Short mmCIF file of C-alpha atoms in Angstrom, two decimals:
data_model
loop_
_atom_site.label_atom_id
_atom_site.label_comp_id
_atom_site.label_asym_id
_atom_site.label_seq_id
_atom_site.Cartn_x
_atom_site.Cartn_y
_atom_site.Cartn_z
CA MET A 95 129.16 49.25 71.64
CA THR A 96 130.41 49.14 68.29
CA ALA A 97 128.34 48.63 64.58
CA ASP A 98 128.61 44.77 65.21
CA ASP A 99 128.12 44.63 68.70
CA VAL A 100 124.70 46.34 67.76
CA GLN A 101 123.98 43.80 64.92
CA HIS A 102 124.57 41.01 66.82
CA TRP A 103 122.23 41.83 69.35
CA LEU A 104 119.92 42.94 66.70
CA ASP A 105 120.06 39.46 65.87
CA ALA A 106 119.67 37.42 69.27
CA TYR A 107 117.34 40.46 69.39
CA ILE A 108 115.20 38.45 66.39
CA ALA A 109 116.05 34.92 67.84
CA ALA A 110 114.38 35.33 71.29
CA TRP A 111 111.39 36.87 69.10
CA ALA A 112 111.10 34.24 66.80
CA SER A 113 111.20 31.05 70.29
CA TYR A 114 109.96 33.10 72.66
CA ASP A 115 112.20 31.96 74.96
CA GLU A 116 112.10 33.88 78.09
CA GLY A 117 115.53 33.63 78.97
CA GLU A 118 116.28 34.53 75.36
CA ILE A 119 114.00 37.81 75.70
CA THR A 120 115.17 38.17 79.29
CA ALA A 121 118.75 38.23 78.31
CA LEU A 122 118.58 41.20 76.13
CA PHE A 123 117.60 43.79 78.53
CA THR A 124 119.05 45.07 81.51
CA GLU A 125 116.78 45.02 85.25
CA ASP A 126 115.56 48.60 84.57
CA ALA A 127 115.07 48.64 81.54
CA ALA A 128 112.94 51.08 79.92
CA TYR A 129 110.67 49.07 76.66
CA ARG A 130 108.92 51.23 74.54
CA TYR A 131 106.49 49.78 71.59
CA ASP A 132 106.37 53.98 70.68
CA ALA A 133 107.83 56.70 71.88
CA PHE A 134 104.29 58.35 73.46
CA ARG A 135 103.39 54.56 74.84
CA LYS A 136 104.75 54.72 78.88
CA PRO A 137 107.78 52.06 79.50
CA ILE A 138 107.59 48.10 80.03
CA VAL A 139 110.13 49.02 82.47
CA GLY A 140 112.15 45.76 83.57
CA ASN A 141 113.27 42.77 81.88
CA ALA A 142 110.64 39.70 82.99
CA PRO A 143 107.65 42.34 82.69
CA ILE A 144 109.11 42.70 79.38
CA ALA A 145 109.55 39.25 78.48
CA ALA A 146 105.42 38.86 79.99
CA ASN A 147 104.47 41.49 77.74
CA TRP A 148 106.36 39.48 74.63
CA LEU A 149 104.73 36.21 75.93
CA ARG A 150 101.38 37.97 75.61
CA HIS A 151 101.29 39.25 72.97
CA LYS A 152 102.83 35.69 70.43
CA ASP A 153 102.90 35.89 66.89
CA ALA A 154 102.20 32.83 64.98
CA PRO A 155 105.79 30.98 63.85
CA GLY A 156 106.17 32.07 60.55
CA SER A 157 103.64 34.16 60.13
CA TRP A 158 106.59 37.15 59.95
CA GLU A 159 110.24 38.31 59.17
CA ALA A 160 112.38 40.76 60.18
CA GLU A 161 115.25 42.09 59.15
CA TYR A 162 117.13 44.88 61.66
CA ARG A 163 120.62 46.80 60.56
CA PRO A 164 122.52 49.45 63.35
CA TYR A 165 122.06 52.88 61.49
CA VAL A 166 124.36 54.79 63.80
CA VAL A 167 126.30 54.56 66.76
CA ASP A 168 127.58 56.52 68.71
CA GLY A 169 129.18 55.13 72.22
CA ASP A 170 125.90 53.28 74.63
CA ARG A 171 123.31 54.69 72.48
CA ALA A 172 122.22 53.29 68.64
CA VAL A 173 119.68 53.92 65.85
CA ALA A 174 118.76 50.89 64.12
CA VAL A 175 116.33 50.25 61.31
CA GLY A 176 114.90 47.88 58.83
CA GLU A 177 112.01 46.25 58.21
CA THR A 178 109.40 43.62 58.94
CA ARG A 179 106.97 42.05 57.23
CA TYR A 180 103.89 40.16 58.04
CA LEU A 181 103.86 37.35 55.73
CA GLN A 182 99.63 36.01 55.70
CA GLU A 183 98.63 39.95 56.16
CA GLY A 184 101.00 40.97 53.62
CA LYS A 185 101.89 44.04 55.61
CA ARG A 186 105.54 45.87 55.85
CA TYR A 187 106.93 47.88 57.93
CA LYS A 188 109.36 50.19 58.12
CA ASN A 189 111.39 49.94 61.61
CA LEU A 190 113.45 52.89 63.33
CA TYR A 191 115.08 51.70 66.93
CA ALA A 192 116.95 54.28 69.23
CA LEU A 193 118.77 51.85 71.89
CA GLU A 194 120.46 52.69 74.96
CA PHE A 195 123.01 49.77 75.90
CA ALA A 196 124.27 49.13 79.01
CA ALA A 197 128.14 48.32 79.11
CA ASP A 198 127.69 44.55 79.60
CA GLY A 199 125.89 44.85 76.24
CA ARG A 200 122.50 44.65 77.28
CA CYS A 201 119.76 46.97 75.78
CA ARG A 202 118.73 49.77 78.91
CA SER A 203 116.20 51.24 76.85
CA PHE A 204 114.40 50.24 73.68
CA THR A 205 111.97 53.22 71.89
CA GLU A 206 110.51 51.78 68.24
CA TRP A 207 108.73 53.77 65.18
CA PHE A 208 106.98 52.04 63.14
CA LEU A 209 104.86 53.46 59.23
CA LEU A 210 102.94 50.71 57.15
CA GLU A 211 103.82 50.57 54.01
CA ARG A 212 101.17 51.71 51.77
CA SER A 213 100.66 50.23 48.39
#
């Protein structure tokens, strides 16, 4: 993976989040992908269960904005950083994603760390 490959994947991740299109979500992940909302939570395993989880917990359209970018890319592993803003709630989160990719560019492991900005 290159930084451009990872950026393309992150952009597709944001687009899938915005659309909540099941096909777009499942296309991001391998069939056996492990998705963790935080490092201590049991992972959701498989692209279909990941999509089903996203679809059960939808954010309202236009209620958030997000920007992520690769920070480090090393072979099939990457760390991405960025920010998620929930506009109506006035909340801002700093995000860090630990990512592992399959040879076809789909994510096989996703772990999120996030910090709420305090005012």
